[in-house]
Short mmCIF file of C-alpha atoms in Angstrom, two decimals:
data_model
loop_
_atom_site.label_atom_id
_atom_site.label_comp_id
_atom_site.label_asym_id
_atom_site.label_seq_id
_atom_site.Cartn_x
_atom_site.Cartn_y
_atom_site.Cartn_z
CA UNK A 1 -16.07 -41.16 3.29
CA UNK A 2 -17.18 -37.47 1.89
CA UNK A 3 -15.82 -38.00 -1.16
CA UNK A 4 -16.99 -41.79 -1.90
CA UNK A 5 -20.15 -40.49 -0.53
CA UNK A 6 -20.16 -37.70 -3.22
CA UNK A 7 -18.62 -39.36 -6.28
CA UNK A 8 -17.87 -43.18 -5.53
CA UNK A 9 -14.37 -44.17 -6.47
CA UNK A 10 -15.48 -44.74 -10.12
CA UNK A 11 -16.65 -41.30 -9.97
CA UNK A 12 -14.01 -39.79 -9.28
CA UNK A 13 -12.46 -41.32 -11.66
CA UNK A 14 -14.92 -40.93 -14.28
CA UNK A 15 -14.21 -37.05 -13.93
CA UNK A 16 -10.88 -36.23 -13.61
CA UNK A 17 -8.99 -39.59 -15.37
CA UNK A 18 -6.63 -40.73 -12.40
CA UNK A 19 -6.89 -44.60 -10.39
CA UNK A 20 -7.31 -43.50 -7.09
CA UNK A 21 -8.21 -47.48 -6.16
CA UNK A 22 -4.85 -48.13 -4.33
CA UNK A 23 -4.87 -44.80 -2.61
CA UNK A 24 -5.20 -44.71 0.69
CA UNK A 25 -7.15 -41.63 3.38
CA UNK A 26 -5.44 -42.19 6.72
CA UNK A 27 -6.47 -38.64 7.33
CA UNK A 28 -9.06 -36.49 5.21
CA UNK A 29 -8.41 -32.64 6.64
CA UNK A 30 -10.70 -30.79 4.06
CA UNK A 31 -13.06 -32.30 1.09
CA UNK A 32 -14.88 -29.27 -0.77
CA UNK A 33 -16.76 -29.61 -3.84
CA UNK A 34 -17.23 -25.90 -4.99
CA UNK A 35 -18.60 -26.64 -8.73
CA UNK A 36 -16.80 -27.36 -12.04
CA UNK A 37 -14.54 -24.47 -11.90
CA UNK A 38 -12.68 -25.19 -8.38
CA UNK A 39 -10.26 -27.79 -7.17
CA UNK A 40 -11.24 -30.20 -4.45
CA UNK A 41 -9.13 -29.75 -2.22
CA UNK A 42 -8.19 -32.21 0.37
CA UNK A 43 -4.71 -32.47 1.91
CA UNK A 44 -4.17 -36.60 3.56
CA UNK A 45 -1.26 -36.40 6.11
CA UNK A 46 0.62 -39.66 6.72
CA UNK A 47 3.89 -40.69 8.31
CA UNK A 48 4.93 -41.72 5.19
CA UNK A 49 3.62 -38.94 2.47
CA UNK A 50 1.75 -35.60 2.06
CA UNK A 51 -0.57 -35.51 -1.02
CA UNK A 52 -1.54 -32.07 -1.85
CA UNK A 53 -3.94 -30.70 -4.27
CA UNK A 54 -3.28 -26.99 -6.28
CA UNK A 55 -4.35 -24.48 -8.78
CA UNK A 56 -2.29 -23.03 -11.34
CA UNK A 57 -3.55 -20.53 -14.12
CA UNK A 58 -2.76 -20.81 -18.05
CA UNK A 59 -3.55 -18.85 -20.57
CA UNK A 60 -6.29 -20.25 -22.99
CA UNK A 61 -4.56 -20.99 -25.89
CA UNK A 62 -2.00 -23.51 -23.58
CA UNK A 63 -4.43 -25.58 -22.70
CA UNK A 64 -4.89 -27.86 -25.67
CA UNK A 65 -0.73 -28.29 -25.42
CA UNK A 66 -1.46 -29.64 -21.64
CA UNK A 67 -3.86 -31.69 -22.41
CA UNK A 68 -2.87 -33.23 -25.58
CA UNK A 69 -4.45 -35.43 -27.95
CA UNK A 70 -7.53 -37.25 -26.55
CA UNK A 71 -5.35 -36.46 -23.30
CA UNK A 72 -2.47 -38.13 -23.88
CA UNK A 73 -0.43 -35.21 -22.58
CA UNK A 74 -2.14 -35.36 -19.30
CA UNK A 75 -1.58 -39.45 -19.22
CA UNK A 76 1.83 -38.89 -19.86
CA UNK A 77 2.85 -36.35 -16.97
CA UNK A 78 0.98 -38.68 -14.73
CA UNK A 79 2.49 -41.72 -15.49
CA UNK A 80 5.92 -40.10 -14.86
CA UNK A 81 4.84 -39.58 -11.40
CA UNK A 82 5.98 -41.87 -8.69
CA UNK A 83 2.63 -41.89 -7.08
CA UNK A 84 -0.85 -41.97 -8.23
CA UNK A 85 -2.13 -38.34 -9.15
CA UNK A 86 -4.75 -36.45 -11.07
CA UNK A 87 -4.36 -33.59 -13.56
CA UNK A 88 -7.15 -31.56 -15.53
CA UNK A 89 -7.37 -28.77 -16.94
CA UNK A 90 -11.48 -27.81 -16.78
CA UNK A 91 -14.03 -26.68 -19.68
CA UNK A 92 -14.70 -22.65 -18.28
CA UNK A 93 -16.77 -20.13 -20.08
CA UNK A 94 -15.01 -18.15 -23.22
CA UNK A 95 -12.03 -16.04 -21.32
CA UNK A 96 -8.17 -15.55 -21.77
CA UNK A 97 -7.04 -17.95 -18.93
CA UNK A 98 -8.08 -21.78 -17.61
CA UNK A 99 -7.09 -23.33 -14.76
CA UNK A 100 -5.22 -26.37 -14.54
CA UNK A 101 -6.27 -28.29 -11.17
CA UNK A 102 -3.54 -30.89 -9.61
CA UNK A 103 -3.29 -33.68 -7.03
CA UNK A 104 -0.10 -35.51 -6.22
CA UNK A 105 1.98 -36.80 -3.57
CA UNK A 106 4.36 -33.88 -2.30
CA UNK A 107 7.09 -36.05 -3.76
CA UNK A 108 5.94 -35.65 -7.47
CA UNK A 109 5.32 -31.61 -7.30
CA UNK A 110 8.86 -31.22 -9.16
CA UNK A 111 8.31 -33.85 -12.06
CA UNK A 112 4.73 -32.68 -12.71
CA UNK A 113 5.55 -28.92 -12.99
CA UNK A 114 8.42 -29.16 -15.13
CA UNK A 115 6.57 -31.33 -18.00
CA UNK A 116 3.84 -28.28 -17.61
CA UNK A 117 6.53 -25.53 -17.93
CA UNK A 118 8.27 -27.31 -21.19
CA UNK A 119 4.53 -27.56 -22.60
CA UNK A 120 3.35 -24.11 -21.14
CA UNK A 121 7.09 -21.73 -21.89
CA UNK A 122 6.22 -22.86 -25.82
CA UNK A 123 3.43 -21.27 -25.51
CA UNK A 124 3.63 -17.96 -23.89
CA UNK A 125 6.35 -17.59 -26.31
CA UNK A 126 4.12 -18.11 -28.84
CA UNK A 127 1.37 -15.99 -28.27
CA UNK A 128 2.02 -12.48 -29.49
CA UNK A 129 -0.42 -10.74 -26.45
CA UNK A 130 2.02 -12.56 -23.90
CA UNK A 131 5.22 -9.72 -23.21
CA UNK A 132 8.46 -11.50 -22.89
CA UNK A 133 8.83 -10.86 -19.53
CA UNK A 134 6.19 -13.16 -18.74
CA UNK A 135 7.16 -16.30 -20.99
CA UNK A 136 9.14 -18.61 -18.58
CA UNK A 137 6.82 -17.84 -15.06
CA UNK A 138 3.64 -19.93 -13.65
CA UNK A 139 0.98 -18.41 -12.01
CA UNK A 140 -0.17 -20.39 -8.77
CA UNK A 141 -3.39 -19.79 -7.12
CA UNK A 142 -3.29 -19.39 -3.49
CA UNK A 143 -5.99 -18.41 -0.68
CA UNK A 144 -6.06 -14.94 0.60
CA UNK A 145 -5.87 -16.66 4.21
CA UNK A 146 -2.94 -18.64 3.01
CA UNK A 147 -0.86 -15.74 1.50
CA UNK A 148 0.12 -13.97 4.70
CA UNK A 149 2.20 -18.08 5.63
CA UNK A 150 3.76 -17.50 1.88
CA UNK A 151 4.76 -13.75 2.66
CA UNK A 152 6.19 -14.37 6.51
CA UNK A 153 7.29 -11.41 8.78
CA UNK A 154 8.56 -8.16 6.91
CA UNK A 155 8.51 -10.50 3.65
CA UNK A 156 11.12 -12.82 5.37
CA UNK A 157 9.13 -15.92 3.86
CA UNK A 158 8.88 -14.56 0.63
CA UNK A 159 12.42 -13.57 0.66
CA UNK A 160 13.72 -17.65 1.77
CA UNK A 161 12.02 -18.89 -1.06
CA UNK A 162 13.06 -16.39 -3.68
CA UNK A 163 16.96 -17.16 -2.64
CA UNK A 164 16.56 -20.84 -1.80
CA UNK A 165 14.92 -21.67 -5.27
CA UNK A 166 17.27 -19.15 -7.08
CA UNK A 167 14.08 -17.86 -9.12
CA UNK A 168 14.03 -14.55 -10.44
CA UNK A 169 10.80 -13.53 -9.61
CA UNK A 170 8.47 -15.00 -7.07
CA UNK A 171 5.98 -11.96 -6.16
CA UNK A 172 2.26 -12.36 -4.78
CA UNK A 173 0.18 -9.67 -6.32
CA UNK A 174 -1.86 -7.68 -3.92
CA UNK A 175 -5.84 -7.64 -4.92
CA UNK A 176 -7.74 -10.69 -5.21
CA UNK A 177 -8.77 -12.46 -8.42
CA UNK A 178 -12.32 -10.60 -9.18
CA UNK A 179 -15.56 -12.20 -7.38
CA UNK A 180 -13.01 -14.60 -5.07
CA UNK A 181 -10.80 -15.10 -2.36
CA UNK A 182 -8.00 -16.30 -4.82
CA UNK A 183 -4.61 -14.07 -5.68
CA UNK A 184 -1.89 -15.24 -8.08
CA UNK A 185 1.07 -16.04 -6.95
CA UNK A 186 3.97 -15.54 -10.31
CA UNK A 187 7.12 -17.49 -10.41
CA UNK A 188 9.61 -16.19 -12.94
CA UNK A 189 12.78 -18.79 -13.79
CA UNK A 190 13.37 -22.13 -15.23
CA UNK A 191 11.25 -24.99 -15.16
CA UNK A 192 13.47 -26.67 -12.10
CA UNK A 193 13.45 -22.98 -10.37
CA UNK A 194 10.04 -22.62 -10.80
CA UNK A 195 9.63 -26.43 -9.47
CA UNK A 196 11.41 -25.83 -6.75
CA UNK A 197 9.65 -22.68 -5.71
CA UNK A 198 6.17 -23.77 -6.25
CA UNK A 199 7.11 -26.70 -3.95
CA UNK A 200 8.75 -24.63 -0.97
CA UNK A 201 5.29 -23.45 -0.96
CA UNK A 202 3.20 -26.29 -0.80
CA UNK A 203 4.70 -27.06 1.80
CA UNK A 204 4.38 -24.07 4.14
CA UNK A 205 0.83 -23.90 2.57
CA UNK A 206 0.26 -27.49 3.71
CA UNK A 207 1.33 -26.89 7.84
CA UNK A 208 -1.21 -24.62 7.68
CA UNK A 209 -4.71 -26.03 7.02
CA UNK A 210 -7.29 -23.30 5.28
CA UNK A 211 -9.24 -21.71 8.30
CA UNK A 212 -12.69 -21.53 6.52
CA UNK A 213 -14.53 -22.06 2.82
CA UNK A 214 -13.54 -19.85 0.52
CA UNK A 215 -14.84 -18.63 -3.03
CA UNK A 216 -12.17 -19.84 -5.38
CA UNK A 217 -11.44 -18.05 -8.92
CA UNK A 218 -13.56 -18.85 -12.05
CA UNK A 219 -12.03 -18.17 -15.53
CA UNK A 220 -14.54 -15.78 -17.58
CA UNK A 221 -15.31 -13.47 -15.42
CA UNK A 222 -14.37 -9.71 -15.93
CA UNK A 223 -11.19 -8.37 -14.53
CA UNK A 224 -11.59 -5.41 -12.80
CA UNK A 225 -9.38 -2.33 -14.39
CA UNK A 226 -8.60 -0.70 -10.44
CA UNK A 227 -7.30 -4.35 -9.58
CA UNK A 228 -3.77 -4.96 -9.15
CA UNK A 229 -4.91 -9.02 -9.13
CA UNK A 230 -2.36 -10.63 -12.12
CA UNK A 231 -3.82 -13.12 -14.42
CA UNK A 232 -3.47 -13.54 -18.22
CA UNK A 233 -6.80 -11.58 -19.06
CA UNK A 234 -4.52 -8.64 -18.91
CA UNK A 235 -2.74 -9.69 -21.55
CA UNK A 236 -4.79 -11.64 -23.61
CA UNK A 237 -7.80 -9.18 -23.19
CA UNK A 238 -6.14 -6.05 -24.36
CA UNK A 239 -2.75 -6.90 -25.46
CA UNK A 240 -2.12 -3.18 -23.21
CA UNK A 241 1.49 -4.33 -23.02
CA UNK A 242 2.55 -5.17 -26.49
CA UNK A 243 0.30 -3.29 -28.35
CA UNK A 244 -0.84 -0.38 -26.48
CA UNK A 245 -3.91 1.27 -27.28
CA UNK A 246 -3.40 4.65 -29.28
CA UNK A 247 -5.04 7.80 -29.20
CA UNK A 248 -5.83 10.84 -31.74
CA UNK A 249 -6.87 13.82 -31.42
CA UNK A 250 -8.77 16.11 -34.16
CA UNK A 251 -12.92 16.90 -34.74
CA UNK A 252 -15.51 18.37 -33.63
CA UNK A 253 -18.34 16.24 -31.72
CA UNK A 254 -21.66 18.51 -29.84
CA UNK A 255 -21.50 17.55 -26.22
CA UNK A 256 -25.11 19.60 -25.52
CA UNK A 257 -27.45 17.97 -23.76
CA UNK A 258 -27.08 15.54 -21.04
CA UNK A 259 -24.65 13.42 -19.98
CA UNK A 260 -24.82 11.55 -16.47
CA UNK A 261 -21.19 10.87 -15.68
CA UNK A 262 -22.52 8.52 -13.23
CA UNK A 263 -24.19 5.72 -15.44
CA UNK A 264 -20.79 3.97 -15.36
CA UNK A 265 -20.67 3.93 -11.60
CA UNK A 266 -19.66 0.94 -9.35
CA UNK A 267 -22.07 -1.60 -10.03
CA UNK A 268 -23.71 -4.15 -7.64
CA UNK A 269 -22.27 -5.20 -4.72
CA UNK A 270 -20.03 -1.70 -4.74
CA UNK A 271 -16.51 -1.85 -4.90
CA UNK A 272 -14.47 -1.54 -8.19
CA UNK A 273 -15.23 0.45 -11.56
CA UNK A 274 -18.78 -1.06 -13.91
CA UNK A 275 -16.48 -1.81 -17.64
CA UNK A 276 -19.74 -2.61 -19.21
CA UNK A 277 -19.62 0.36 -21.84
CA UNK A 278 -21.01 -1.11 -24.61
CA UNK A 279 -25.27 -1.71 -25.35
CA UNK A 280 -26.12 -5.29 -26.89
CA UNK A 281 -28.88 -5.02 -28.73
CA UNK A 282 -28.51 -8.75 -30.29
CA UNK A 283 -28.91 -12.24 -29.25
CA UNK A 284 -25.90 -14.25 -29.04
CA UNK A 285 -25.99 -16.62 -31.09
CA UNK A 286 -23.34 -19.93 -31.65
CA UNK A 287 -21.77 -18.79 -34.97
CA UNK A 288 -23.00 -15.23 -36.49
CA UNK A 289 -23.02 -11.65 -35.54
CA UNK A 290 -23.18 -9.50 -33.25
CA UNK A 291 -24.15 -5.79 -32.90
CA UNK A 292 -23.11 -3.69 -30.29
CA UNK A 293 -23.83 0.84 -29.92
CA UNK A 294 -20.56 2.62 -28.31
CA UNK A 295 -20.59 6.40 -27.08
CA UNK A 296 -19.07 7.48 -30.07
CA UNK A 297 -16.21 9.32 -28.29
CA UNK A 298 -14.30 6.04 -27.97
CA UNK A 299 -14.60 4.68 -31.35
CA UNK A 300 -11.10 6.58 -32.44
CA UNK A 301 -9.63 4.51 -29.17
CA UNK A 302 -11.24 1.25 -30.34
CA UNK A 303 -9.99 1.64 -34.01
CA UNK A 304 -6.43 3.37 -33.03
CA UNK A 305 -3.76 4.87 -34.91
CA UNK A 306 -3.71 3.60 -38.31
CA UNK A 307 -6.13 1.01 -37.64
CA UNK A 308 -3.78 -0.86 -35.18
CA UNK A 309 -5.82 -1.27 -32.49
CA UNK A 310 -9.16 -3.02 -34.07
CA UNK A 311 -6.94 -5.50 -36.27
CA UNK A 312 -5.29 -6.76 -32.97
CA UNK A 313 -8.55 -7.33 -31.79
CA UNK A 314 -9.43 -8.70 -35.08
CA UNK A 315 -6.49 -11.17 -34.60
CA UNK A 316 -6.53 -11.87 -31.02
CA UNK A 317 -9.78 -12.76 -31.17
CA UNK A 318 -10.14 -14.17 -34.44
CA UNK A 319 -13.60 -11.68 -35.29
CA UNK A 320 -13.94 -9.78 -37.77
CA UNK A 321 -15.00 -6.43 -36.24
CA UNK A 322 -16.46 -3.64 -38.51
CA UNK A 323 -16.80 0.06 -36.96
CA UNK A 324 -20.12 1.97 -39.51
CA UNK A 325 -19.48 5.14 -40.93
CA UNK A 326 -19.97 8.69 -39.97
CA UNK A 327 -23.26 8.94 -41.46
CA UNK A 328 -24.95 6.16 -39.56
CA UNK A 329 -24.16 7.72 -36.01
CA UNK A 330 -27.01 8.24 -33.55
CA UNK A 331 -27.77 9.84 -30.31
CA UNK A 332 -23.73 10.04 -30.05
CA UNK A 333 -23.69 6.42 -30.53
CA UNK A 334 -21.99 4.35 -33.10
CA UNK A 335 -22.49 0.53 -34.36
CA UNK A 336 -19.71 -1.87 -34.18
CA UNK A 337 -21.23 -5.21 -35.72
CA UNK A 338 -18.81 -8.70 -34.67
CA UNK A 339 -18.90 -11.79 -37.12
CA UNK A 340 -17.59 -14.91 -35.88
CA UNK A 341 -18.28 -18.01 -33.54
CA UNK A 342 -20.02 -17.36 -29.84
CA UNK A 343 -16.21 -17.22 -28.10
CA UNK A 344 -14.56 -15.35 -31.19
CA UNK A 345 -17.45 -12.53 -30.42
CA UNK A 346 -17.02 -12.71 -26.76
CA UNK A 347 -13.41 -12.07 -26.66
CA UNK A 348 -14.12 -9.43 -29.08
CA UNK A 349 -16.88 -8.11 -27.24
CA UNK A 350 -14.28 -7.73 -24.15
CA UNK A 351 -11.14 -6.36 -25.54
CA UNK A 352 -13.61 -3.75 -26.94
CA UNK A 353 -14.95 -3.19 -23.60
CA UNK A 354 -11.20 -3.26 -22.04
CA UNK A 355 -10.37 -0.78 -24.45
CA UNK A 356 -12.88 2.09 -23.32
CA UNK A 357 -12.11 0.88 -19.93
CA UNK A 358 -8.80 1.61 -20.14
CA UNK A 359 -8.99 5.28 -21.72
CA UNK A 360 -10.85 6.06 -18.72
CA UNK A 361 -8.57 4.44 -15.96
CA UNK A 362 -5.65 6.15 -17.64
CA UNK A 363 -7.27 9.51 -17.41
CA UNK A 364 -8.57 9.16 -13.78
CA UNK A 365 -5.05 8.30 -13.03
CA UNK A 366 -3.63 11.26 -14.83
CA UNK A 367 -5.80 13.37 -12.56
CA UNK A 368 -4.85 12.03 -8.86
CA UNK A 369 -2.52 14.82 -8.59
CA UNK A 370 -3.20 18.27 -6.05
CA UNK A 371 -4.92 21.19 -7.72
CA UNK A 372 -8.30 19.56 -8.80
CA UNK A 373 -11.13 18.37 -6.85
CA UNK A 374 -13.02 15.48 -7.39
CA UNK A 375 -11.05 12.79 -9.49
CA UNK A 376 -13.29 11.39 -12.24
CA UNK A 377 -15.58 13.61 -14.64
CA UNK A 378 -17.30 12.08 -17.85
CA UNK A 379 -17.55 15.27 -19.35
CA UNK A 380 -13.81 15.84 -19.18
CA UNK A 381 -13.56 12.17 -20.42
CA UNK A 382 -15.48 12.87 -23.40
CA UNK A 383 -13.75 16.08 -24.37
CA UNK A 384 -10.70 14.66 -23.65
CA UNK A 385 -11.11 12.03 -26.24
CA UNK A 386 -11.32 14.59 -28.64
CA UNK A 387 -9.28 17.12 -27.68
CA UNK A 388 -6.17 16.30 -25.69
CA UNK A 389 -6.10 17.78 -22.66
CA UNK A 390 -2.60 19.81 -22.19
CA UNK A 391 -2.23 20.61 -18.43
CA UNK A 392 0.11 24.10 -17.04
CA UNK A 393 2.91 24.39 -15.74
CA UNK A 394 1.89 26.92 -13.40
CA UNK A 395 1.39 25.52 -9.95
CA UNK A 396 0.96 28.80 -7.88
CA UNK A 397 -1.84 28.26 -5.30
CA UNK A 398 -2.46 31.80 -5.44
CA UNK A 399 -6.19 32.79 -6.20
CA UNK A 400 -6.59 34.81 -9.02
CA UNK A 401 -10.09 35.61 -11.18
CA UNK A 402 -11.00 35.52 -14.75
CA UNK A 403 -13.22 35.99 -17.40
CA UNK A 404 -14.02 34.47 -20.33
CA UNK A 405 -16.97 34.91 -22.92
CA UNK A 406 -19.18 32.20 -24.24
CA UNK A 407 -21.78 32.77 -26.92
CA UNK A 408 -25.70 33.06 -25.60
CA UNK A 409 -26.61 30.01 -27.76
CA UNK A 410 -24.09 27.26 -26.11
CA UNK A 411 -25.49 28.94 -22.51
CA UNK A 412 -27.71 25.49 -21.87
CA UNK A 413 -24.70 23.15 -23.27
CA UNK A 414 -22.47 25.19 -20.58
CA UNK A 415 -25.30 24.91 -17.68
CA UNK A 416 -27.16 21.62 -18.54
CA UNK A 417 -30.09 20.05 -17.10
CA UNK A 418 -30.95 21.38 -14.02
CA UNK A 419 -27.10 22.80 -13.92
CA UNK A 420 -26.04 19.26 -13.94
CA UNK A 421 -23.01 20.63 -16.79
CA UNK A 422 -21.53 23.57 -14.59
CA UNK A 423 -21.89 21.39 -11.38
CA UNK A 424 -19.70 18.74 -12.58
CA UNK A 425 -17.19 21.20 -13.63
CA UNK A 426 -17.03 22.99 -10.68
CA UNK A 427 -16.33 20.12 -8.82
CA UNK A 428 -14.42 18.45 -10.82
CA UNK A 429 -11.73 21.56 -11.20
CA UNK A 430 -12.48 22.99 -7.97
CA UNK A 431 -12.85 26.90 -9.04
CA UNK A 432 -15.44 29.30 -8.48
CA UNK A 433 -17.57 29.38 -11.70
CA UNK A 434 -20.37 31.90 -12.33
CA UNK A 435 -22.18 32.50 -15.89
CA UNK A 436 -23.70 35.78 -16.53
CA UNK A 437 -27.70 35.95 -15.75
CA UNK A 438 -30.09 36.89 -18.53
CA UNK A 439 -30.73 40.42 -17.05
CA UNK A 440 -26.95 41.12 -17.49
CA UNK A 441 -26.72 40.07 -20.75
CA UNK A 442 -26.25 42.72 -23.43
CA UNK A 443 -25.40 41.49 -26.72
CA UNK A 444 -24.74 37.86 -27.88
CA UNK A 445 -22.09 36.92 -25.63
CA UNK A 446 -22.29 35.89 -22.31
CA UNK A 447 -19.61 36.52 -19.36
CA UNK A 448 -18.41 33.34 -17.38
CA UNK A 449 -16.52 34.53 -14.12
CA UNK A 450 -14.06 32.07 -12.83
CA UNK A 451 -11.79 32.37 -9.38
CA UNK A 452 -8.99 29.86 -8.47
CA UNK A 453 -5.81 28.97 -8.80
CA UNK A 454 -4.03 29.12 -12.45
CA UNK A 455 -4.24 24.89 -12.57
CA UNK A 456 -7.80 24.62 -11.80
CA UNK A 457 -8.63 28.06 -14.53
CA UNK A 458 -6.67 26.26 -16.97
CA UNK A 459 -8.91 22.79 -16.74
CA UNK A 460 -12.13 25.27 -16.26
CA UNK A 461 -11.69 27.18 -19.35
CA UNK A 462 -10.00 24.07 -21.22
CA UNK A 463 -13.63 22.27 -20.40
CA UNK A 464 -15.58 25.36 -21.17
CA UNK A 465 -14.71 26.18 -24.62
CA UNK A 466 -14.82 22.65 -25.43
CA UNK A 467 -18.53 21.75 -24.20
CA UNK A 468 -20.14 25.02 -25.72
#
């Protein structure tokens, strides 16, 4: 009575295509409408049949293959059902993935997902941003308070379902889909593998009713870089896999002044790392342009070697993407201006983002090891990007003290504002730095003292003689 209440059997209908009119409810156990981009979900247990309602995530560009002319696709894998069902795949903001949102009776699971594999397989195969390892799987979304019934004991669960299906792969990634209580649960195999899977999980899934509302996954919204969640954005986004982003080194770039190595910091909410590198400073618009002002220490990672990186962005996305020149730089930041319709511009806009945001994971991840203190500096970051970074292979902790001698005029580059400079690097390599006072300073260079161990002199120095 919820739902007829909500929608009316014509309404229901209306919005998702299927004749529910000769369906009955003996027994309505959950009926949430969450908004355009989540399934109702309502599971109807009789002596005779289970219907059950599902999520499964595609990448973008499958979608129109799924759905087929004037959605004849989606008429077709219905009427090969035994039972009445529903399939749709809904509209979502611009972003790599869609969902495709399913009700059936438990009976049909296997028919409906292998006519989505044959359609979806062509695909992934397809798509040049999609590795090969990933072109015959299906991504199920499950609820976090779900996942521990699909997992079992020590993995037992997991482990049944893996051997009983025969499927290579069935693994449920750790972190949650960002802003939900949704993780992605991957099936590797073939279609009647992955069929068979998918439905040894429904059905443990459906014995055990969701204990509360939760936020279910919407397509188009950022994926966090820390997040071990699965997904196509990580493909389709940065293509990290099959065309991983390249770095040079080489130049010169004046790093005086300041630089607050916390603007990037976790953003509202806290939790996970703010990607949002880039300044608009234009309207969006439905077809046109688009300019955007990057710190210009990441323009060599957003161009890559050769110019590899910005034409895969110029082809994934379908933008055309032009970096201006040398001359036109200010404030350390350079223009990037995007032509192209509202989503060729926002994927654009993204995979730009992604690829700043990965240069800085990799190098906070390069730095988790012992000998350094804190484990993220933007100065380092910045020099880094410029110079490579070459660590030692001494790994004595004995202390040891050195000097080094910086000229009087890169002093305030060295210190910056309010010592904000010499702070950062004396927490971020952990050694005792002190610069020369003005009362000891006889000439035009100026002694720097520094006391650790040889690791954290070596990154000291490195980030010394580099800022001044």
């Amino acid at each position: 009575s919820g739902i007829n209440a909500e929608y009316g059997r014509s309404g229901i209908n209306a919005e998702y295509g299927g004749d529910f009119t000769n369906l009955s409810f003996p027994a309505v156990a959950l009926a949430l409408t969450l908004g355009p981009y989540h399934a109702i979900s309502f599971t109807m247990n009789s002596d005779e049949n289970i219907t059950v309602s599902f999520r499964l995530l595609i990448p973008s560009k499958a979608a129109g293959s799924i759905i087929g002319k004037k959605a004849e696709t989606i008429q077709e894998i219905i009427s090969s059902c035994a039972y009445k069902a529903y399939l749709k795949v809904p509209e979502s903001p611009p972003s790599p993935e869609r969902l495709v949102l399913i009700t059936c009776q438990m009976s049909d699971v296997s028919t409906v997902i292998v006519s989505i594999c044959r359609k979806l397989f062509k695909c992934l195969k397809e798509d040049n941003t999609i590795p090969q390892d990933h072109w015959d799987e299906v991504l199920m979304l499950v609820s976090s308070n779900l996942v521990g019934f699909l997992v079992g004991p020590k993995g037992d669960t997991l482990k049944d379902i893996r051997m009983q299906s025969s499927c290579q792969r069935f693994k449920v990634y750790k972190d949650k889909l960002p802003h939900s209580e949704d993780r992605v649960v991957e099936i590797k195999g073939s279609e009647e593998e992955i069929a068979k899977a998918l439905l040894l999980s429904l059905k443990i899934i459906s014995d055990h009713p969701a204990r509360h509302e939760c936020i279910s996954y919407m397509p188009g919204t950022a994926p966090d870089i820390d997040l071990d969640c699965g997904g196509y954005a990580r493909f389709a986004v940065t293509s990290a896999l099959l065309n991983p982003i390249q770095f040079t080194s080489g130049g010169t770039m004046d790093y005086g002044g300041s630089y607050d190595h916390h603007r990037a910091a976790a953003g509202a909410g806290g939790g996970g790392y703010d990607t949002n590198r880039i300044r608009d400073r234009s309207p969006m618009r439905t077809s046109g342009s688009k300019d955007i002002y990057i710190d210009d220490c990441y323009t060599r990672h957003i161009i890559g070697t050769g110019g590899n990186q910005i034409d895969n962005i110029r082809r994934v996305s379908g933008a055309e993407v032009e970096v201006a020149g040398n001359d036109t730089v200010r404030n350390k930041e350079r223009k990037v201006t995007i032509y192209g319709r509202q989503e060729e511009i926002q994927i654009a806009l993204t995979m730009i983002n992604n690829a700043i945001a990965e240069k800085i994971k990799s190098d906070r991840e390069s730095l988790k090891d012992y000998g350094y203190g804190v484990p993220y500096s933007g100065i380092f970051t910045k020099i880094n990007a410029v110079e490579a970074f070459t660590d030692t292979n001494d790994m004595s902790e004995a202390q040891v003290e050195q000097q080094i001698y910086i000229p009087n005029s890169e002093t305030k580059s060295v210190i910056g504002p309010k010592g904000s400079h010499i702070n950062e690097i004396r927490q971020f390599t952990a050694c005792n730095i002190k610069v020369q006072a003005d009362s000891e300073v006889e000439g035009d260079m100026r002694m720097v003292t520094l006391k650790g161990t040889q690791r954290q002199l070596h990154k000291a120095v490195y980030m010394i003689r580099n800022i001044a």
